[in-house]
Amino acid sequence: YAGPQDAACDSCTGRKRKAVKSCLVCLVSYCEDHLQPHYDSPNFKKHKLVDPSKKLQENFCSRHDEVMKIFCRTDQQCICYLCNMEEHQDHETVPAATERAEKQKELQESRQQIQQRIQDREEVVNLFQQEVEAINVSADKAVEDSEKIFTELIRLLQERSSEVKQQIRSQQETEVSRVKDVQEKLEQEITELKRKDAELEQLSHTEDHNQFLLNYPSLPALRESTHSSSIKIRPLRYFTDVTAAVSELRDKLQDVLRDTWRNISLKVNEVDDLLSEPETRTELLRCLQGITLDPNTASIFLLLSEGNRKVTLTNQQQSYPDHPDRFTVFYQVLSEMILNGQCYWEVEWKAGGTDGCGGGVNIAVSSKNISRAGKSDGCLFGFNDQSWSLRCDTNGYKFWHDRVETPVPGPVSSRIGVFLDHRAGILSFYSVSKTMTLLHRVQTRFTQPLYAGNYLVNYIDFIKCSRSVPSLQVTDQNK
């Protein structure tokens, strides 16, 4: 039986059974028993059965109680045939099935886009996961290697400390032995001198003059000390010079460690500089930057839509409010966000026109300080020192900066990759197709925050920023 949340059979009397199908022709829901005629009778072959629905009555017109089988495109609503003959008679109407088929096609395209975005995001997530693993492996290896190196440094210092200690002790032993040897000889000399002094004292007390004179010549003469040359008076500091030398070594090591530590800290804190020049699209996508456009900078002939990821060049002025950041002459627009650190985005474009003259787009990065009002060089991407611009058209590429034109060889591609490393001062443009080709590379010093910029020229109709891979897609609808 049908519960509160179930669609009930409209043919059951008394307690309603649970419906198993709803008929879009009969606009009635049936239980399994009452549905059987739709399977058995050929009269119901063209009826469309769908999963049971409690909202079948919404298919009836509230005014005429008729089935709404018509769709009014003017009012974007379903109507019955009586509504179509009355208040909707001058409107654009089509059978509801026709409108459904078109909307179904759009729905499928939207699903494909969503699925593609999911796939792209999953690929990027996988890349980031790989990067996390690579960071962890590299960090562990760096810690292990640095510990080994510091252990080796400690061992070397300990060896040097042991050598100094051994040298000091050896020299101490030598010096002590030398001093004690001289000391022993001096002590022997003192003993001999004391003996002689006693003899002289005894002679000096002899009262008999004759005895004194007879014994006096027999006394040996006092010889000069043989150890006097070994006696040197030295300051009592001996090994203090060693301490001073070791202290000097310590101070020098501290200076070296301090200066080297700054370099080590810089390397640790700037690990991302290792990716300053990625070589593959996979590496570039790790620096993926979503791009949205700033409506306050867009020319009044540029229509922004799709969350400010699409800009259309139109013949009608847009009702933008006055803003000092708006480009007043050139069909230009800047991104909303500042391009910090390492950034990568892609630009997809298509030249318009059938007469061979094609069209082009300028893909740029620019300082926010670029001029906005008027048509001077200070306002145009690539014609001042505030911006760098790659001009793309069907004939090839040209790079502009500060009014200097540089021809850029390379395969013409409908997709251009842009890589910016603000800190390293690197700006690179790539042709993106089945392979990645570096078109042009700039090495400079960026002193101001930078923004992505785009200039639509000639027959270019619109630029679109993709959500899955930030890109600009340029086509031509006017032609």
PDB file of C-alpha atoms in Angstrom, residues 293-468:
ATOM      1  CA  LEU A 293      37.804  39.299 -15.101  1.00  0.00           C
ATOM      2  CA  ASP A 294      37.263  42.619 -13.325  1.00  0.00           C
ATOM      3  CA  PRO A 295      34.101  44.397 -14.574  1.00  0.00           C
ATOM      4  CA  ASN A 296      35.452  47.692 -13.232  1.00  0.00           C
ATOM      5  CA  THR A 297      38.274  47.558 -15.815  1.00  0.00           C
ATOM      6  CA  ALA A 298      36.314  46.307 -18.858  1.00  0.00           C
ATOM      7  CA  SER A 299      35.707  48.577 -21.842  1.00  0.00           C
ATOM      8  CA  ILE A 300      32.048  49.580 -22.196  1.00  0.00           C
ATOM      9  CA  PHE A 301      31.974  47.569 -25.451  1.00  0.00           C
ATOM     10  CA  LEU A 302      32.884  44.361 -23.601  1.00  0.00           C
ATOM     11  CA  LEU A 303      30.045  42.284 -22.135  1.00  0.00           C
ATOM     12  CA  LEU A 304      31.070  40.115 -19.169  1.00  0.00           C
ATOM     13  CA  SER A 305      29.123  36.940 -18.377  1.00  0.00           C
ATOM     14  CA  GLU A 306      29.465  33.409 -16.970  1.00  0.00           C
ATOM     15  CA  GLY A 307      30.789  34.586 -13.639  1.00  0.00           C
ATOM     16  CA  ASN A 308      33.083  37.137 -15.318  1.00  0.00           C
ATOM     17  CA  ARG A 309      34.907  34.373 -17.171  1.00  0.00           C
ATOM     18  CA  LYS A 310      33.480  35.317 -20.551  1.00  0.00           C
ATOM     19  CA  VAL A 311      33.760  38.692 -22.279  1.00  0.00           C
ATOM     20  CA  THR A 312      32.003  39.485 -25.550  1.00  0.00           C
ATOM     21  CA  LEU A 313      32.902  42.318 -27.880  1.00  0.00           C
ATOM     22  CA  THR A 314      29.628  44.009 -28.842  1.00  0.00           C
ATOM     23  CA  ASN A 315      28.438  46.993 -30.853  1.00  0.00           C
ATOM     24  CA  GLN A 316      26.269  48.166 -27.985  1.00  0.00           C
ATOM     25  CA  GLN A 317      27.595  50.102 -25.039  1.00  0.00           C
ATOM     26  CA  GLN A 318      27.169  48.361 -21.707  1.00  0.00           C
ATOM     27  CA  SER A 319      25.647  50.180 -18.766  1.00  0.00           C
ATOM     28  CA  TYR A 320      28.677  49.940 -16.516  1.00  0.00           C
ATOM     29  CA  PRO A 321      28.934  52.522 -13.734  1.00  0.00           C
ATOM     30  CA  ASP A 322      31.696  55.072 -13.990  1.00  0.00           C
ATOM     31  CA  HIS A 323      34.911  53.790 -12.520  1.00  0.00           C
ATOM     32  CA  PRO A 324      38.466  55.186 -12.629  1.00  0.00           C
ATOM     33  CA  ASP A 325      39.897  51.711 -13.462  1.00  0.00           C
ATOM     34  CA  ARG A 326      37.904  51.339 -16.716  1.00  0.00           C
ATOM     35  CA  PHE A 327      39.661  51.369 -20.119  1.00  0.00           C
ATOM     36  CA  THR A 328      37.917  54.148 -22.032  1.00  0.00           C
ATOM     37  CA  VAL A 329      39.179  53.519 -25.588  1.00  0.00           C
ATOM     38  CA  PHE A 330      40.896  50.171 -26.072  1.00  0.00           C
ATOM     39  CA  TYR A 331      38.843  46.949 -25.839  1.00  0.00           C
ATOM     40  CA  GLN A 332      40.822  45.755 -22.841  1.00  0.00           C
ATOM     41  CA  VAL A 333      40.095  44.104 -19.496  1.00  0.00           C
ATOM     42  CA  LEU A 334      42.202  43.015 -16.510  1.00  0.00           C
ATOM     43  CA  SER A 335      41.785  40.108 -14.133  1.00  0.00           C
ATOM     44  CA  GLU A 336      40.354  40.612 -10.661  1.00  0.00           C
ATOM     45  CA  MET A 337      43.081  38.831  -8.755  1.00  0.00           C
ATOM     46  CA  ILE A 338      46.748  39.692  -8.348  1.00  0.00           C
ATOM     47  CA  LEU A 339      49.120  37.131  -9.879  1.00  0.00           C
ATOM     48  CA  ASN A 340      51.194  36.125  -6.871  1.00  0.00           C
ATOM     49  CA  GLY A 341      54.177  33.780  -6.808  1.00  0.00           C
ATOM     50  CA  GLN A 342      54.112  31.226  -9.612  1.00  0.00           C
ATOM     51  CA  CYS A 343      51.001  31.269 -11.818  1.00  0.00           C
ATOM     52  CA  TYR A 344      49.957  29.432 -14.977  1.00  0.00           C
ATOM     53  CA  TRP A 345      46.858  29.856 -17.146  1.00  0.00           C
ATOM     54  CA  GLU A 346      45.939  29.041 -20.742  1.00  0.00           C
ATOM     55  CA  VAL A 347      44.383  31.119 -23.488  1.00  0.00           C
ATOM     56  CA  GLU A 348      42.323  29.501 -26.227  1.00  0.00           C
ATOM     57  CA  TRP A 349      41.405  31.672 -29.184  1.00  0.00           C
ATOM     58  CA  LYS A 350      40.087  31.404 -32.735  1.00  0.00           C
ATOM     59  CA  ALA A 351      40.515  34.012 -35.457  1.00  0.00           C
ATOM     60  CA  GLY A 352      37.328  35.272 -37.102  1.00  0.00           C
ATOM     61  CA  GLY A 353      36.607  36.315 -40.666  1.00  0.00           C
ATOM     62  CA  THR A 354      36.481  34.476 -43.966  1.00  0.00           C
ATOM     63  CA  ASP A 355      38.497  36.929 -46.047  1.00  0.00           C
ATOM     64  CA  GLY A 356      41.874  35.725 -44.854  1.00  0.00           C
ATOM     65  CA  CYS A 357      42.570  38.813 -42.798  1.00  0.00           C
ATOM     66  CA  GLY A 358      41.839  36.846 -39.656  1.00  0.00           C
ATOM     67  CA  GLY A 359      42.002  38.710 -36.391  1.00  0.00           C
ATOM     68  CA  GLY A 360      43.956  38.584 -33.207  1.00  0.00           C
ATOM     69  CA  VAL A 361      44.116  38.863 -29.483  1.00  0.00           C
ATOM     70  CA  ASN A 362      46.752  40.362 -27.225  1.00  0.00           C
ATOM     71  CA  ILE A 363      47.507  38.165 -24.219  1.00  0.00           C
ATOM     72  CA  ALA A 364      49.183  40.271 -21.576  1.00  0.00           C
ATOM     73  CA  VAL A 365      50.253  40.789 -18.014  1.00  0.00           C
ATOM     74  CA  SER A 366      50.105  44.307 -16.693  1.00  0.00           C
ATOM     75  CA  SER A 367      50.682  46.419 -13.639  1.00  0.00           C
ATOM     76  CA  LYS A 368      47.576  47.982 -12.149  1.00  0.00           C
ATOM     77  CA  ASN A 369      49.287  51.352 -12.592  1.00  0.00           C
ATOM     78  CA  ILE A 370      48.743  51.246 -16.364  1.00  0.00           C
ATOM     79  CA  SER A 371      46.827  54.271 -17.661  1.00  0.00           C
ATOM     80  CA  ARG A 372      43.126  53.802 -18.429  1.00  0.00           C
ATOM     81  CA  ALA A 373      41.728  56.975 -20.003  1.00  0.00           C
ATOM     82  CA  GLY A 374      42.392  57.896 -23.621  1.00  0.00           C
ATOM     83  CA  LYS A 375      44.260  56.243 -26.467  1.00  0.00           C
ATOM     84  CA  SER A 376      47.836  57.031 -25.533  1.00  0.00           C
ATOM     85  CA  ASP A 377      50.564  54.406 -25.533  1.00  0.00           C
ATOM     86  CA  GLY A 378      50.360  54.410 -21.751  1.00  0.00           C
ATOM     87  CA  CYS A 379      46.965  52.688 -21.987  1.00  0.00           C
ATOM     88  CA  LEU A 380      47.766  49.979 -24.552  1.00  0.00           C
ATOM     89  CA  PHE A 381      49.154  46.608 -23.473  1.00  0.00           C
ATOM     90  CA  GLY A 382      52.766  46.234 -24.612  1.00  0.00           C
ATOM     91  CA  PHE A 383      53.302  49.890 -25.505  1.00  0.00           C
ATOM     92  CA  ASN A 384      54.621  51.000 -22.122  1.00  0.00           C
ATOM     93  CA  ASP A 385      56.938  49.778 -19.377  1.00  0.00           C
ATOM     94  CA  GLN A 386      53.947  48.666 -17.274  1.00  0.00           C
ATOM     95  CA  SER A 387      52.840  45.742 -19.460  1.00  0.00           C
ATOM     96  CA  TRP A 388      54.072  42.791 -21.528  1.00  0.00           C
ATOM     97  CA  SER A 389      51.923  41.494 -24.393  1.00  0.00           C
ATOM     98  CA  LEU A 390      51.943  38.613 -26.902  1.00  0.00           C
ATOM     99  CA  ARG A 391      49.950  39.410 -30.053  1.00  0.00           C
ATOM    100  CA  CYS A 392      48.448  36.267 -31.614  1.00  0.00           C
ATOM    101  CA  ASP A 393      46.869  36.062 -35.052  1.00  0.00           C
ATOM    102  CA  THR A 394      46.689  33.624 -37.954  1.00  0.00           C
ATOM    103  CA  ASN A 395      50.014  34.885 -39.311  1.00  0.00           C
ATOM    104  CA  GLY A 396      51.983  34.180 -36.151  1.00  0.00           C
ATOM    105  CA  TYR A 397      53.102  35.975 -33.017  1.00  0.00           C
ATOM    106  CA  LYS A 398      54.690  39.243 -31.987  1.00  0.00           C
ATOM    107  CA  PHE A 399      55.822  40.259 -28.530  1.00  0.00           C
ATOM    108  CA  TRP A 400      55.485  43.856 -27.383  1.00  0.00           C
ATOM    109  CA  HIS A 401      56.964  45.674 -24.392  1.00  0.00           C
ATOM    110  CA  ASP A 402      57.597  49.398 -23.993  1.00  0.00           C
ATOM    111  CA  ARG A 403      56.801  49.962 -27.721  1.00  0.00           C
ATOM    112  CA  VAL A 404      59.477  47.465 -28.794  1.00  0.00           C
ATOM    113  CA  GLU A 405      58.237  44.763 -31.180  1.00  0.00           C
ATOM    114  CA  THR A 406      59.918  41.352 -31.161  1.00  0.00           C
ATOM    115  CA  PRO A 407      58.967  38.760 -33.830  1.00  0.00           C
ATOM    116  CA  VAL A 408      58.248  35.414 -32.209  1.00  0.00           C
ATOM    117  CA  PRO A 409      58.721  32.247 -34.271  1.00  0.00           C
ATOM    118  CA  GLY A 410      56.797  29.115 -33.471  1.00  0.00           C
ATOM    119  CA  PRO A 411      53.795  26.999 -34.481  1.00  0.00           C
ATOM    120  CA  VAL A 412      50.496  28.891 -34.605  1.00  0.00           C
ATOM    121  CA  SER A 413      48.246  27.318 -31.998  1.00  0.00           C
ATOM    122  CA  SER A 414      44.716  28.043 -30.818  1.00  0.00           C
ATOM    123  CA  ARG A 415      45.845  27.609 -27.203  1.00  0.00           C
ATOM    124  CA  ILE A 416      48.530  29.691 -25.513  1.00  0.00           C
ATOM    125  CA  GLY A 417      49.957  28.901 -22.088  1.00  0.00           C
ATOM    126  CA  VAL A 418      51.222  31.728 -19.895  1.00  0.00           C
ATOM    127  CA  PHE A 419      53.616  31.150 -16.987  1.00  0.00           C
ATOM    128  CA  LEU A 420      54.590  33.894 -14.552  1.00  0.00           C
ATOM    129  CA  ASP A 421      57.060  33.702 -11.679  1.00  0.00           C
ATOM    130  CA  HIS A 422      56.805  37.162 -10.153  1.00  0.00           C
ATOM    131  CA  ARG A 423      59.613  36.719  -7.640  1.00  0.00           C
ATOM    132  CA  ALA A 424      62.057  35.199 -10.138  1.00  0.00           C
ATOM    133  CA  GLY A 425      61.110  37.766 -12.813  1.00  0.00           C
ATOM    134  CA  ILE A 426      60.147  35.140 -15.407  1.00  0.00           C
ATOM    135  CA  LEU A 427      57.316  35.455 -17.956  1.00  0.00           C
ATOM    136  CA  SER A 428      56.937  32.683 -20.548  1.00  0.00           C
ATOM    137  CA  PHE A 429      54.453  32.074 -23.373  1.00  0.00           C
ATOM    138  CA  TYR A 430      53.865  28.550 -24.714  1.00  0.00           C
ATOM    139  CA  SER A 431      52.133  27.100 -27.755  1.00  0.00           C
ATOM    140  CA  VAL A 432      49.912  24.336 -26.367  1.00  0.00           C
ATOM    141  CA  SER A 433      48.795  21.515 -28.637  1.00  0.00           C
ATOM    142  CA  LYS A 434      49.839  17.888 -28.586  1.00  0.00           C
ATOM    143  CA  THR A 435      53.234  19.172 -27.475  1.00  0.00           C
ATOM    144  CA  MET A 436      54.390  22.202 -25.498  1.00  0.00           C
ATOM    145  CA  THR A 437      56.557  24.713 -27.384  1.00  0.00           C
ATOM    146  CA  LEU A 438      58.173  27.673 -25.654  1.00  0.00           C
ATOM    147  CA  LEU A 439      57.409  30.715 -27.827  1.00  0.00           C
ATOM    148  CA  HIS A 440      58.966  33.564 -25.888  1.00  0.00           C
ATOM    149  CA  ARG A 441      60.552  34.036 -22.493  1.00  0.00           C
ATOM    150  CA  VAL A 442      61.185  37.266 -20.585  1.00  0.00           C
ATOM    151  CA  GLN A 443      63.710  37.560 -17.751  1.00  0.00           C
ATOM    152  CA  THR A 444      63.322  40.840 -15.923  1.00  0.00           C
ATOM    153  CA  ARG A 445      62.567  42.307 -12.508  1.00  0.00           C
ATOM    154  CA  PHE A 446      58.915  42.900 -11.667  1.00  0.00           C
ATOM    155  CA  THR A 447      58.579  45.748  -9.183  1.00  0.00           C
ATOM    156  CA  GLN A 448      54.758  46.013  -9.120  1.00  0.00           C
ATOM    157  CA  PRO A 449      51.891  43.524  -8.570  1.00  0.00           C
ATOM    158  CA  LEU A 450      50.726  42.095 -11.900  1.00  0.00           C
ATOM    159  CA  TYR A 451      47.324  41.165 -13.386  1.00  0.00           C
ATOM    160  CA  ALA A 452      46.306  39.105 -16.417  1.00  0.00           C
ATOM    161  CA  GLY A 453      45.158  41.316 -19.285  1.00  0.00           C
ATOM    162  CA  ASN A 454      43.446  40.810 -22.656  1.00  0.00           C
ATOM    163  CA  TYR A 455      42.958  43.085 -25.625  1.00  0.00           C
ATOM    164  CA  LEU A 456      40.416  42.135 -28.325  1.00  0.00           C
ATOM    165  CA  VAL A 457      41.310  43.434 -31.767  1.00  0.00           C
ATOM    166  CA  ASN A 458      39.998  43.251 -35.346  1.00  0.00           C
ATOM    167  CA  TYR A 459      37.379  40.498 -35.739  1.00  0.00           C
ATOM    168  CA  ILE A 460      37.779  38.927 -32.323  1.00  0.00           C
ATOM    169  CA  ASP A 461      34.385  38.410 -30.774  1.00  0.00           C
ATOM    170  CA  PHE A 462      34.797  37.044 -27.286  1.00  0.00           C
ATOM    171  CA  ILE A 463      37.197  35.661 -24.753  1.00  0.00           C
ATOM    172  CA  LYS A 464      36.090  32.934 -22.372  1.00  0.00           C
ATOM    173  CA  CYS A 465      37.851  31.721 -19.237  1.00  0.00           C
ATOM    174  CA  SER A 466      37.309  27.998 -18.685  1.00  0.00           C
ATOM    175  CA  ARG A 467      36.718  26.837 -15.122  1.00  0.00           C
ATOM    176  CA  SER A 468      38.474  23.514 -15.555  1.00  0.00           C
TER     177      SER A 468
END
